[in-house]
PDB file of C-alpha atoms in Angstrom:
ATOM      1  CA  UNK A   1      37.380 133.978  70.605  1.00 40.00           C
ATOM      2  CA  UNK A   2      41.134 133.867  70.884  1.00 43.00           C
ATOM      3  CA  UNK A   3      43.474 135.731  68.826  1.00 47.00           C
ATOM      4  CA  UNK A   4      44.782 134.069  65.863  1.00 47.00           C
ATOM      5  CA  UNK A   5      48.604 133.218  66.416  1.00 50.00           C
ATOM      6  CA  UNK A   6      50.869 135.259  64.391  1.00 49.00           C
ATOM      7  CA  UNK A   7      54.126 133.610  62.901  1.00 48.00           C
ATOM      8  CA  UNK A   8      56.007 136.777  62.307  1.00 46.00           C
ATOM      9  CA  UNK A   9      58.519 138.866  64.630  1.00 45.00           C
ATOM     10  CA  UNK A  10      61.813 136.778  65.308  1.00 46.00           C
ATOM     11  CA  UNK A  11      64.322 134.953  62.299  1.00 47.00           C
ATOM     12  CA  UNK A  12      62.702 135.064  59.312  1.00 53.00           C
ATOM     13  CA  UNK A  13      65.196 132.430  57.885  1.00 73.00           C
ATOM     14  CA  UNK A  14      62.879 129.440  57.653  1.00 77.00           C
ATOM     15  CA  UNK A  15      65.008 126.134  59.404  1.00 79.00           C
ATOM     16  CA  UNK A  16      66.106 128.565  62.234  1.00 84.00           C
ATOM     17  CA  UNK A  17      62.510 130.198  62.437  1.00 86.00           C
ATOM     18  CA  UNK A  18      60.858 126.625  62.697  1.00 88.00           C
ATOM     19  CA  UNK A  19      63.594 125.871  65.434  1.00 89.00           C
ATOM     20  CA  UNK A  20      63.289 129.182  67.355  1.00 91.00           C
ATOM     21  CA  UNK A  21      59.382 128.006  67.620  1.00 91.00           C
ATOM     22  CA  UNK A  22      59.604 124.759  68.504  1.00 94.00           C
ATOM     23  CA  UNK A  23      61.250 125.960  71.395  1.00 93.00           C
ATOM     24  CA  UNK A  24      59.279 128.689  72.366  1.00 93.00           C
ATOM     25  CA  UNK A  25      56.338 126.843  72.172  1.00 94.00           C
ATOM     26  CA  UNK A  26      57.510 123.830  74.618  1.00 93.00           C
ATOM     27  CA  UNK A  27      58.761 125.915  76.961  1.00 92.00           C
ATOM     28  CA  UNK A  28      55.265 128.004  77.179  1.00 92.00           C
ATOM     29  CA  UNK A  29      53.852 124.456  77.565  1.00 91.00           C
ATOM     30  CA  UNK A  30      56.536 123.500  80.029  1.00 92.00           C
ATOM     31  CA  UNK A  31      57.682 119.955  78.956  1.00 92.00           C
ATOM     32  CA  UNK A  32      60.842 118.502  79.202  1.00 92.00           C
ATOM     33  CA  UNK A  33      61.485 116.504  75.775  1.00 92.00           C
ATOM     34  CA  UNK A  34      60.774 113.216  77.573  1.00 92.00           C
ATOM     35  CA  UNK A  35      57.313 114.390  78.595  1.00 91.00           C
ATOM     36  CA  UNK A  36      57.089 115.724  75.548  1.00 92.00           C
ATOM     37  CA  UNK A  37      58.111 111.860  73.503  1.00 91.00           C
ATOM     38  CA  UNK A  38      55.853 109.772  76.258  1.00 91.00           C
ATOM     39  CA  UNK A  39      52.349 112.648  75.331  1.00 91.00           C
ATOM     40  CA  UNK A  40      52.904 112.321  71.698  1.00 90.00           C
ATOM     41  CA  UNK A  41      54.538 108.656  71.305  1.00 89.00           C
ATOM     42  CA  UNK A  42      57.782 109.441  69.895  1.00 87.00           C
ATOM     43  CA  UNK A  43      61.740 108.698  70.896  1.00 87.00           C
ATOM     44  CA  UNK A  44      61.977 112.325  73.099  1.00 89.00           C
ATOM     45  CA  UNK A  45      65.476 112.528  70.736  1.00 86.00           C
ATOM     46  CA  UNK A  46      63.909 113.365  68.001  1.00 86.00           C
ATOM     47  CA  UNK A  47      62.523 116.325  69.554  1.00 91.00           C
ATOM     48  CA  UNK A  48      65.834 117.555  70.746  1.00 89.00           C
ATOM     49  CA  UNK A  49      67.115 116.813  67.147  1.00 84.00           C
ATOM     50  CA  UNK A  50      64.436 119.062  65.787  1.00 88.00           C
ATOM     51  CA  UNK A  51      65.222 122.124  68.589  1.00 89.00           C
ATOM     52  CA  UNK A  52      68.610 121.922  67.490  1.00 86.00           C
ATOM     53  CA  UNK A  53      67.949 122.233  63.735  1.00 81.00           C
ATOM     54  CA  UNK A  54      69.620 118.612  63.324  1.00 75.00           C
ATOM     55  CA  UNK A  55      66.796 117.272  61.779  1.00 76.00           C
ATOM     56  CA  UNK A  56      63.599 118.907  60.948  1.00 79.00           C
ATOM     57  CA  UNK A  57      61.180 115.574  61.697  1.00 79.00           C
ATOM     58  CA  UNK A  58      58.588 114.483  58.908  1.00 77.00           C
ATOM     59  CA  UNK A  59      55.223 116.173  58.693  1.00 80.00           C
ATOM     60  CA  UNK A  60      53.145 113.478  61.216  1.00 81.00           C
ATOM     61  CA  UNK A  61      55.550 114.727  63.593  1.00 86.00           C
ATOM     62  CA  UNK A  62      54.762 118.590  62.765  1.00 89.00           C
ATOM     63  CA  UNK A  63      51.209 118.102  62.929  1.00 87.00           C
ATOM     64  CA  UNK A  64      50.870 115.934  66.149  1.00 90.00           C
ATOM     65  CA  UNK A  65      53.195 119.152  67.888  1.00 93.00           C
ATOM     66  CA  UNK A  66      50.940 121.136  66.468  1.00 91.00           C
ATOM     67  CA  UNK A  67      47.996 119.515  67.438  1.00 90.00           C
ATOM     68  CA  UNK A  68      49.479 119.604  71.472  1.00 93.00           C
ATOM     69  CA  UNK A  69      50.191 123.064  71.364  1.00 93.00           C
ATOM     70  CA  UNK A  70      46.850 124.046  70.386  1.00 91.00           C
ATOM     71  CA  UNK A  71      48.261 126.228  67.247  1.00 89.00           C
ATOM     72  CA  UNK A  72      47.060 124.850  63.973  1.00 84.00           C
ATOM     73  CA  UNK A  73      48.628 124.968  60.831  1.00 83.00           C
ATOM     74  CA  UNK A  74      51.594 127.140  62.067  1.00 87.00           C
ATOM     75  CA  UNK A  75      54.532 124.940  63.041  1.00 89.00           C
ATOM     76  CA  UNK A  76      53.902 123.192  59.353  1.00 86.00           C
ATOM     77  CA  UNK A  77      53.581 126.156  57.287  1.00 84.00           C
ATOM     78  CA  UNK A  78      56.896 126.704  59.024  1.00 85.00           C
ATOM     79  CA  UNK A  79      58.157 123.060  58.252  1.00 85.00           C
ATOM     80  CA  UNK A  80      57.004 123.665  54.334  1.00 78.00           C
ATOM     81  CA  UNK A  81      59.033 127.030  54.378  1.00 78.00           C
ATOM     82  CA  UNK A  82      62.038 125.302  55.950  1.00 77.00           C
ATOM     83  CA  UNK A  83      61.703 122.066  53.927  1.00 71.00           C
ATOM     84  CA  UNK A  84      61.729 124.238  50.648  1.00 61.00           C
ATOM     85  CA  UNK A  85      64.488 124.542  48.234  1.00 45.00           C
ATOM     86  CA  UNK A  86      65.417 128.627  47.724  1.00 47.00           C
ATOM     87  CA  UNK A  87      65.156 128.220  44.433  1.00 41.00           C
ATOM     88  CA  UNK A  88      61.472 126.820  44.261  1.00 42.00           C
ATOM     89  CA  UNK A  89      60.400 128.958  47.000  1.00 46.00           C
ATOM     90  CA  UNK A  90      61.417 132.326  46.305  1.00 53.00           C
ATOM     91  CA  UNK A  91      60.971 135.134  49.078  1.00 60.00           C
ATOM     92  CA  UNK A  92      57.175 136.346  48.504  1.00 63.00           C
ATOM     93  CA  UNK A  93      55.818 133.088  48.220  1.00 70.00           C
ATOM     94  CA  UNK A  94      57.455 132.486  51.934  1.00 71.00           C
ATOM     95  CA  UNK A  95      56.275 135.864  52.736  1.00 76.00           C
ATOM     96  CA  UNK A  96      52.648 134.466  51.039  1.00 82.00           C
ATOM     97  CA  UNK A  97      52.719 131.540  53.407  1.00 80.00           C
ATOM     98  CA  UNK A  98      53.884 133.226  56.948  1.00 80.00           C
ATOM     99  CA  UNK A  99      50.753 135.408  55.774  1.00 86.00           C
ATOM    100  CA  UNK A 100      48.337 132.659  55.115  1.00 88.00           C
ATOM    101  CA  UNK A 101      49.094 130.881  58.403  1.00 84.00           C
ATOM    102  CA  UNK A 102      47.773 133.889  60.362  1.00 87.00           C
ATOM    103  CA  UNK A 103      45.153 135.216  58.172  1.00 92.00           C
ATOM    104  CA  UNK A 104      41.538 135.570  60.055  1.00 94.00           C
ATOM    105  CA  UNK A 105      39.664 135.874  56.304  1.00 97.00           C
ATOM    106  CA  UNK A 106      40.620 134.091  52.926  1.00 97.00           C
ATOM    107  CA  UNK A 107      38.831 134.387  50.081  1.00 97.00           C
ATOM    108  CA  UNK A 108      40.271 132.571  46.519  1.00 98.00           C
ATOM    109  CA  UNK A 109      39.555 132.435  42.945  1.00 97.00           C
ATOM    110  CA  UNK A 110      40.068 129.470  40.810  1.00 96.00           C
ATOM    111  CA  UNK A 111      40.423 129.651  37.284  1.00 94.00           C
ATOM    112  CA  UNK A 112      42.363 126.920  36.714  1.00 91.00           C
ATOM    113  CA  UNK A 113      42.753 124.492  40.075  1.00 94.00           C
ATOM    114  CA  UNK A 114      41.421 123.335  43.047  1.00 96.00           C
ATOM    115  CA  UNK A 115      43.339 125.357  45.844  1.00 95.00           C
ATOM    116  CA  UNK A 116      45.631 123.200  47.745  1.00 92.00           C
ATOM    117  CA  UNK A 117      43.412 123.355  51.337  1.00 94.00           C
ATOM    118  CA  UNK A 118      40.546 121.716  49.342  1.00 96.00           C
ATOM    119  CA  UNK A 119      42.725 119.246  47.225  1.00 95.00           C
ATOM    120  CA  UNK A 120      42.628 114.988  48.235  1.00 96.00           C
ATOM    121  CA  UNK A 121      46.247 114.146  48.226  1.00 94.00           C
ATOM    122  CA  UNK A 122      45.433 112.363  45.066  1.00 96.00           C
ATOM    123  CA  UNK A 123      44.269 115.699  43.516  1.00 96.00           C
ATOM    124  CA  UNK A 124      47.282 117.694  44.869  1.00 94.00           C
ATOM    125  CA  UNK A 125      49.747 114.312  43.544  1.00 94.00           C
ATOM    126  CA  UNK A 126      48.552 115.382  40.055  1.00 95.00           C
ATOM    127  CA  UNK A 127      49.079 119.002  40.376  1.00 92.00           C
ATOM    128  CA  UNK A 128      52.467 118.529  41.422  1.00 90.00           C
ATOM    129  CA  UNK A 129      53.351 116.177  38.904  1.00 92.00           C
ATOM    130  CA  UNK A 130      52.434 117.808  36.346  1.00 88.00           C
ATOM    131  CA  UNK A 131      53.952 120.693  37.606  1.00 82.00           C
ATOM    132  CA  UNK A 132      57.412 118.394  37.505  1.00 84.00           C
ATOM    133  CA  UNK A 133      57.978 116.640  40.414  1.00 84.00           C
ATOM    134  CA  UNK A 134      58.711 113.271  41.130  1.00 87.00           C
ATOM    135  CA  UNK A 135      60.451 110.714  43.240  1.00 86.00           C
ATOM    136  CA  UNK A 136      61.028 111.782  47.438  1.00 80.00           C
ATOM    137  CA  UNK A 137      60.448 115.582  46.659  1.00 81.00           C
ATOM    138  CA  UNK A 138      57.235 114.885  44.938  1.00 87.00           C
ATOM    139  CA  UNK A 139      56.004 112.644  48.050  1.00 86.00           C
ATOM    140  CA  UNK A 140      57.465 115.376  50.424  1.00 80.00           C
ATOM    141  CA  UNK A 141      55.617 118.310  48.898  1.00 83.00           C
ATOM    142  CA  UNK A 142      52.295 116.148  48.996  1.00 87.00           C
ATOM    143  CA  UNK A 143      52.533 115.825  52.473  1.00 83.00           C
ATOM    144  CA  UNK A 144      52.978 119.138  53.154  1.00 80.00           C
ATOM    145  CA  UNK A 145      50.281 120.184  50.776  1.00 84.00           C
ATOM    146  CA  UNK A 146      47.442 117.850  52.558  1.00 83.00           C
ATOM    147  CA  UNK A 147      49.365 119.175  55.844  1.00 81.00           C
ATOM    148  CA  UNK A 148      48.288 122.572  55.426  1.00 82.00           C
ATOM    149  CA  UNK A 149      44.973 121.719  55.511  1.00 84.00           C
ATOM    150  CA  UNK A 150      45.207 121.566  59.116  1.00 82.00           C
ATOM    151  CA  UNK A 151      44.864 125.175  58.757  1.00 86.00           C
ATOM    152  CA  UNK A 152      41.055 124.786  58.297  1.00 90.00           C
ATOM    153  CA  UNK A 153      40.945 122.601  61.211  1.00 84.00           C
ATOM    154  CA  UNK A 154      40.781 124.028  65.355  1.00 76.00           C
ATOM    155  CA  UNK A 155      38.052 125.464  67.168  1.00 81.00           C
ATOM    156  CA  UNK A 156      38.692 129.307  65.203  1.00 87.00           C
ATOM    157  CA  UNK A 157      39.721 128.529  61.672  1.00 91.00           C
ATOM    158  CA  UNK A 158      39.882 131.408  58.934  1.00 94.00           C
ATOM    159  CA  UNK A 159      36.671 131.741  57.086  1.00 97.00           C
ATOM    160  CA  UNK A 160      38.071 130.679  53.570  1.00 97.00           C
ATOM    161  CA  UNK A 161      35.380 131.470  50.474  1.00 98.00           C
ATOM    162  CA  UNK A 162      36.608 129.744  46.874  1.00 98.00           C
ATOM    163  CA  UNK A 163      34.870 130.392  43.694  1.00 98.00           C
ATOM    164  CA  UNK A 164      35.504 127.830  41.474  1.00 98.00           C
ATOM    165  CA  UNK A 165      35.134 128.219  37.734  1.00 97.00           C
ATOM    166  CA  UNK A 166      33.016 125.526  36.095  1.00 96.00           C
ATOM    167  CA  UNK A 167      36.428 125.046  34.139  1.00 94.00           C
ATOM    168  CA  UNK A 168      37.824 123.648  37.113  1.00 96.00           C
ATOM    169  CA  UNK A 169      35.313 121.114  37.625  1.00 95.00           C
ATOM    170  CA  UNK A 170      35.483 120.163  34.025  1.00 93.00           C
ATOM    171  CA  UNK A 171      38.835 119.206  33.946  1.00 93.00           C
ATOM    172  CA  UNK A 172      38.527 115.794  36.069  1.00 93.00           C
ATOM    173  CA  UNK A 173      41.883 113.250  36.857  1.00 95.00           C
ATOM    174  CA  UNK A 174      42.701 110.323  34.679  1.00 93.00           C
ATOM    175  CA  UNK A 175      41.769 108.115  37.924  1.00 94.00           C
ATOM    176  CA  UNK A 176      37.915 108.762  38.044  1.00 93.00           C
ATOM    177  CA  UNK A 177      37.563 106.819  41.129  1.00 94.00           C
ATOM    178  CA  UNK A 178      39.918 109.493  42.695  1.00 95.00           C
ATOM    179  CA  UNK A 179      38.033 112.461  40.824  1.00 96.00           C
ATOM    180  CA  UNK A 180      35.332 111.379  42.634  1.00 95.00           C
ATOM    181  CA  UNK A 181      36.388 111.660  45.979  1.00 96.00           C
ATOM    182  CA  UNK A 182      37.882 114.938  45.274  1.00 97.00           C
ATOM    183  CA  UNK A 183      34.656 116.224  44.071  1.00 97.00           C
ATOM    184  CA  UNK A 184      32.873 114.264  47.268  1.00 97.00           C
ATOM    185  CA  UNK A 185      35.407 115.867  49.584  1.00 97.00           C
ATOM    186  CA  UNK A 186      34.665 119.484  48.468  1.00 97.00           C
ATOM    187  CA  UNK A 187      30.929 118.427  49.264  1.00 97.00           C
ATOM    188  CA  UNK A 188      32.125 117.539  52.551  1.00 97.00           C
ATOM    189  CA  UNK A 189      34.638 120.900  53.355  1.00 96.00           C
ATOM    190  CA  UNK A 190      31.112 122.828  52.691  1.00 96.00           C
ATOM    191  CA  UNK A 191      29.282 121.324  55.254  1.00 96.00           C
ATOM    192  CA  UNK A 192      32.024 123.303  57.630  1.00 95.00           C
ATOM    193  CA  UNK A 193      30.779 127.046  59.049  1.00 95.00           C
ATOM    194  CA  UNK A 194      33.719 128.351  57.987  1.00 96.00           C
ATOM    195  CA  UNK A 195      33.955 127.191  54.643  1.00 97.00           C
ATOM    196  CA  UNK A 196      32.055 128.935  51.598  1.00 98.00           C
ATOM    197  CA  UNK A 197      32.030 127.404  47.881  1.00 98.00           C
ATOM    198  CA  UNK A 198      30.543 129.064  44.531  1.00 98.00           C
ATOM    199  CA  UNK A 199      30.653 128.330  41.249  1.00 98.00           C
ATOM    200  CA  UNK A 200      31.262 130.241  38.431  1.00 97.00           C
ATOM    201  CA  UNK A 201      29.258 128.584  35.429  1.00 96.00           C
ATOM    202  CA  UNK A 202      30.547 128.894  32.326  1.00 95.00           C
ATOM    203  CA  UNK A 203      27.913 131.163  31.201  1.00 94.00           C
ATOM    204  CA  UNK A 204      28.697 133.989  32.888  1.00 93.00           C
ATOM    205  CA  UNK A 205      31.236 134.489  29.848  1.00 93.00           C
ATOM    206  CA  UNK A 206      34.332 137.107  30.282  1.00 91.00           C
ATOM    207  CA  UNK A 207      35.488 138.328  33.416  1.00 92.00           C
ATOM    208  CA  UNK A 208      38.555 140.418  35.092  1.00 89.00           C
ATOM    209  CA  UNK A 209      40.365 137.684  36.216  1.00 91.00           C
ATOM    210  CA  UNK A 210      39.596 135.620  33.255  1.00 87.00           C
ATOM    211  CA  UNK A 211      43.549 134.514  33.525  1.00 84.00           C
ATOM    212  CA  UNK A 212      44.082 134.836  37.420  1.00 87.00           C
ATOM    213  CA  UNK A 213      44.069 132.302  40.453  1.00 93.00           C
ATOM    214  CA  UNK A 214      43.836 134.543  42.977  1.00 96.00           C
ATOM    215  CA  UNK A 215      44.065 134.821  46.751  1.00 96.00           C
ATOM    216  CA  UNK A 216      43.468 137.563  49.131  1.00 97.00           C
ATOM    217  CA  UNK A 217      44.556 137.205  52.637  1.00 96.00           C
ATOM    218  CA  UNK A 218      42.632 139.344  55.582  1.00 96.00           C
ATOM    219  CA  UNK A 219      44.735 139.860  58.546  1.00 92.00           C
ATOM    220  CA  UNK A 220      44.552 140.381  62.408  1.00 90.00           C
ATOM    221  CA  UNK A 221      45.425 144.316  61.616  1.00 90.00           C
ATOM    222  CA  UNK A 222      42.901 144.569  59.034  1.00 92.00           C
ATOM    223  CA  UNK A 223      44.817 145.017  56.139  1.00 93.00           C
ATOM    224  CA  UNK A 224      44.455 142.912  53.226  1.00 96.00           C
ATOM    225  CA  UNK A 225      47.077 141.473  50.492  1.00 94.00           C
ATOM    226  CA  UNK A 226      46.699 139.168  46.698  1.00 95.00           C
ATOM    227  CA  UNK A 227      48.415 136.631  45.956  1.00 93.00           C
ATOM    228  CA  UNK A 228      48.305 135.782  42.000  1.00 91.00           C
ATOM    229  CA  UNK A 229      49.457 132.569  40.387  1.00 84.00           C
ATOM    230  CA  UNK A 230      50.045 131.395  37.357  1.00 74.00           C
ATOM    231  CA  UNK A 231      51.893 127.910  36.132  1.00 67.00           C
ATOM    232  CA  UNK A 232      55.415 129.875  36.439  1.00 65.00           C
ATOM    233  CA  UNK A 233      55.728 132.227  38.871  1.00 70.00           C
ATOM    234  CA  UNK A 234      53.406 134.362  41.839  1.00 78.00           C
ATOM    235  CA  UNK A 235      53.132 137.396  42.679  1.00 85.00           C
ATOM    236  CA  UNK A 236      52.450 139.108  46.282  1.00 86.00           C
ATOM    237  CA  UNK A 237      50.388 141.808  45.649  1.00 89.00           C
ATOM    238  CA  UNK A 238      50.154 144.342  49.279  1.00 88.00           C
ATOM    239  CA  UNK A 239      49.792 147.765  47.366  1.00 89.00           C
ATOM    240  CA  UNK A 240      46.423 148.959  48.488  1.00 90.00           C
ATOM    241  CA  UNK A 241      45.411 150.522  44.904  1.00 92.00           C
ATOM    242  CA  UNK A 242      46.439 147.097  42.922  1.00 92.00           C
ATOM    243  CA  UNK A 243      44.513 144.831  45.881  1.00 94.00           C
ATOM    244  CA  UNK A 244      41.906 147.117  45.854  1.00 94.00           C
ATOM    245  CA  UNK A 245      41.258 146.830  42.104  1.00 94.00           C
ATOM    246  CA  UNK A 246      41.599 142.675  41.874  1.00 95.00           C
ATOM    247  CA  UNK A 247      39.042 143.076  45.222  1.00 96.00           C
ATOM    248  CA  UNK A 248      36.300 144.653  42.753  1.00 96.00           C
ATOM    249  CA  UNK A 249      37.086 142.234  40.242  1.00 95.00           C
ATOM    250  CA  UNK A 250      36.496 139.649  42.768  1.00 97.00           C
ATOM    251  CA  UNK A 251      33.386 141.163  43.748  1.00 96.00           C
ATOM    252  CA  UNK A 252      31.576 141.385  39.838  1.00 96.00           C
ATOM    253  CA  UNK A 253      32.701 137.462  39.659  1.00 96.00           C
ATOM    254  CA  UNK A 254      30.617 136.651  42.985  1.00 97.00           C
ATOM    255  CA  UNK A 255      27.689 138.468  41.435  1.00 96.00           C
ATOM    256  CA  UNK A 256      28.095 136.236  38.865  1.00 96.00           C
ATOM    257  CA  UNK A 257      28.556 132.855  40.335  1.00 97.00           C
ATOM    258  CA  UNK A 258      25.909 130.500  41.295  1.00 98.00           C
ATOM    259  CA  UNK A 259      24.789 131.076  45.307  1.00 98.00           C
ATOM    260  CA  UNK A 260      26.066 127.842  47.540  1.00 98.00           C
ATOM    261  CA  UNK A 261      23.386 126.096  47.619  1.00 98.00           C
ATOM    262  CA  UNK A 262      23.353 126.091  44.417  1.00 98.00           C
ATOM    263  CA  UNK A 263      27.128 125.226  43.962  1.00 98.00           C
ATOM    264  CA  UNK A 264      26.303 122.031  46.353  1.00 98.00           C
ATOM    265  CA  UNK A 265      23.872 120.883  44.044  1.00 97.00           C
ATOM    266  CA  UNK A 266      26.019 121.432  41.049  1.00 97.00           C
ATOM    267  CA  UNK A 267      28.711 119.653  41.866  1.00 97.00           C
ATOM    268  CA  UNK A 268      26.333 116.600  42.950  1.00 96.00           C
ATOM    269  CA  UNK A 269      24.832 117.077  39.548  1.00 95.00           C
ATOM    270  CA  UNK A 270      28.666 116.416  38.265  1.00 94.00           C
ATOM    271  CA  UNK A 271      28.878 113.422  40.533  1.00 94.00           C
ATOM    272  CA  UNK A 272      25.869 111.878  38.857  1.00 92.00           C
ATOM    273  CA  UNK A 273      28.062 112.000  35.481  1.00 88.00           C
ATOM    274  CA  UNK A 274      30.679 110.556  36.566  1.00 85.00           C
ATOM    275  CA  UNK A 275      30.939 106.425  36.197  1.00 77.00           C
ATOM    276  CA  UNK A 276      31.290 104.548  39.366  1.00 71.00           C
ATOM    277  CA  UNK A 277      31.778 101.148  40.362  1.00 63.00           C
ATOM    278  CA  UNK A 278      29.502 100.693  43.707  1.00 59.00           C
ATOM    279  CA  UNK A 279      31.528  97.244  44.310  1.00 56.00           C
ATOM    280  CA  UNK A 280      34.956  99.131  45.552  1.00 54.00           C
TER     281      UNK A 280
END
């Protein structure tokens, strides 16, 4: 199995860290831009544009390069990052993503949402709406949500495990034709090897992260950081003692939580309650 790549080492300032890759990664390929437009179908200026931090390209672009160069997920977590206004994307939640992009092991907690590498774009449209967006940014940040899936995607993908409260499934979208394909596509995610779903029934009552979303992010080293969320502000947790606590936490809830079979027929027990039209 081959290493997973790691994003960190050179410029950490995001537009000239997605151009210093970009490059890198075309000249370990060895195309000249023109190869490069005629292989992926685009004017070979735009790529030249993008190496010289004149334009950063849209996120179809991002994922077709990083499709060719055989390194999913990377050059558009780097996109995302350089996309980002500083003021939305403060420095641990870039630090969060560089992290997430070359994490072997993931394993979340959802209290309150659906994390964004199982959300539809319809799903993650809501989110982000709610959360204030609107207009360009709020189609831009879609995009790059749904984008980051891509991360799941490749031959050696992270193993990701998400236990999902029953909460979360309880609280559908106004669209129900769209809640329904959100719930149908997390049916689908667990049919990947990689992927493992639980839920966390209501029944199970209190818990340590009552409050908490929660990630924790393996990586290639070993070491292991959290990443906690809440509708204002995260926090990245890499103090051993504080990860180390939210980690047993994490482990009383999985005790707790139904097995995944049993989470797969759950949520196809919530698909029977929701209406349907079998005409569309």
């Amino acid at each position: 199995m081959p290493p997973r790549r790691i994003i960190t080492g050179r410029s950490q300032e995001p537009r000239k860290r997605f151009v210093e890759e970009l490059r890198l990664l075309r000249s370990r390929k060895g195309d000249s831009l023109r190869k490069l437009g005629e292989v992926l179908g685009w004017d070979w200026s735009l790529f030249g544009k993008m190496e010289s931090g004149e334009t950063l390209g849209g996120p179809e672009v991002v994922q077709a390069l990083d499709q060719h160069y055989g390194t999913p997920g990377l050059l558009l977590t780097l996109w995302e990052l350089a996309m980002a206004d500083p003021t939305q994307f403060k420095e641990r939640y870039r630090r969060y993503m560089i992290l997430e992009a070359e994490a072997v092991s993931l394993w979340h907690f959802g209290v309150s949402l659906i994390h964004g590498l199982l959300q539809t774009p319809e799903y993650a449209r809501a989110v982000l709406t709610a959360g204030g967006l609107s207009g360009e940014e709020l189609s831009q940040q879609v995009e790059a949500r749904i984008g980051r899936r891509a991360l799941l995607d490749g031959e050696t993908p992270p193993h990701f495990r998400t236990i999902l409260s029953e909460t979360v499934l309880r609280t559908p979208l106004q669209d129900v034709e769209e809640w329904r394909r959100q719930l149908e596509h997390l049916l689908e995610m667990t049919e990947r090897p990689a992927i493992t779903l639980q839920v966390l029934p209501l029944a199970a009552g209190l818990h340590g992260l009552n409050s908490t979303d929660v990630m924790f992010l393996r990586s290639p080293d070993g070491s292991t950081v959290a990443y906690t969320e809440n509708a204002l502000s995260g926090d990245l947790i890499e103090q051993p003692q504080p990860v180390q606590s939210l980690q047993l936490a994490y482990d009383a809830i999985r005790d707790l939580a139904l097995s995944p079979v049993e989470s797969r027929k759950f949520i196809r027990q919530m698909l029977e309650e929701v209406p349907w039209d079998p005409s569309t």
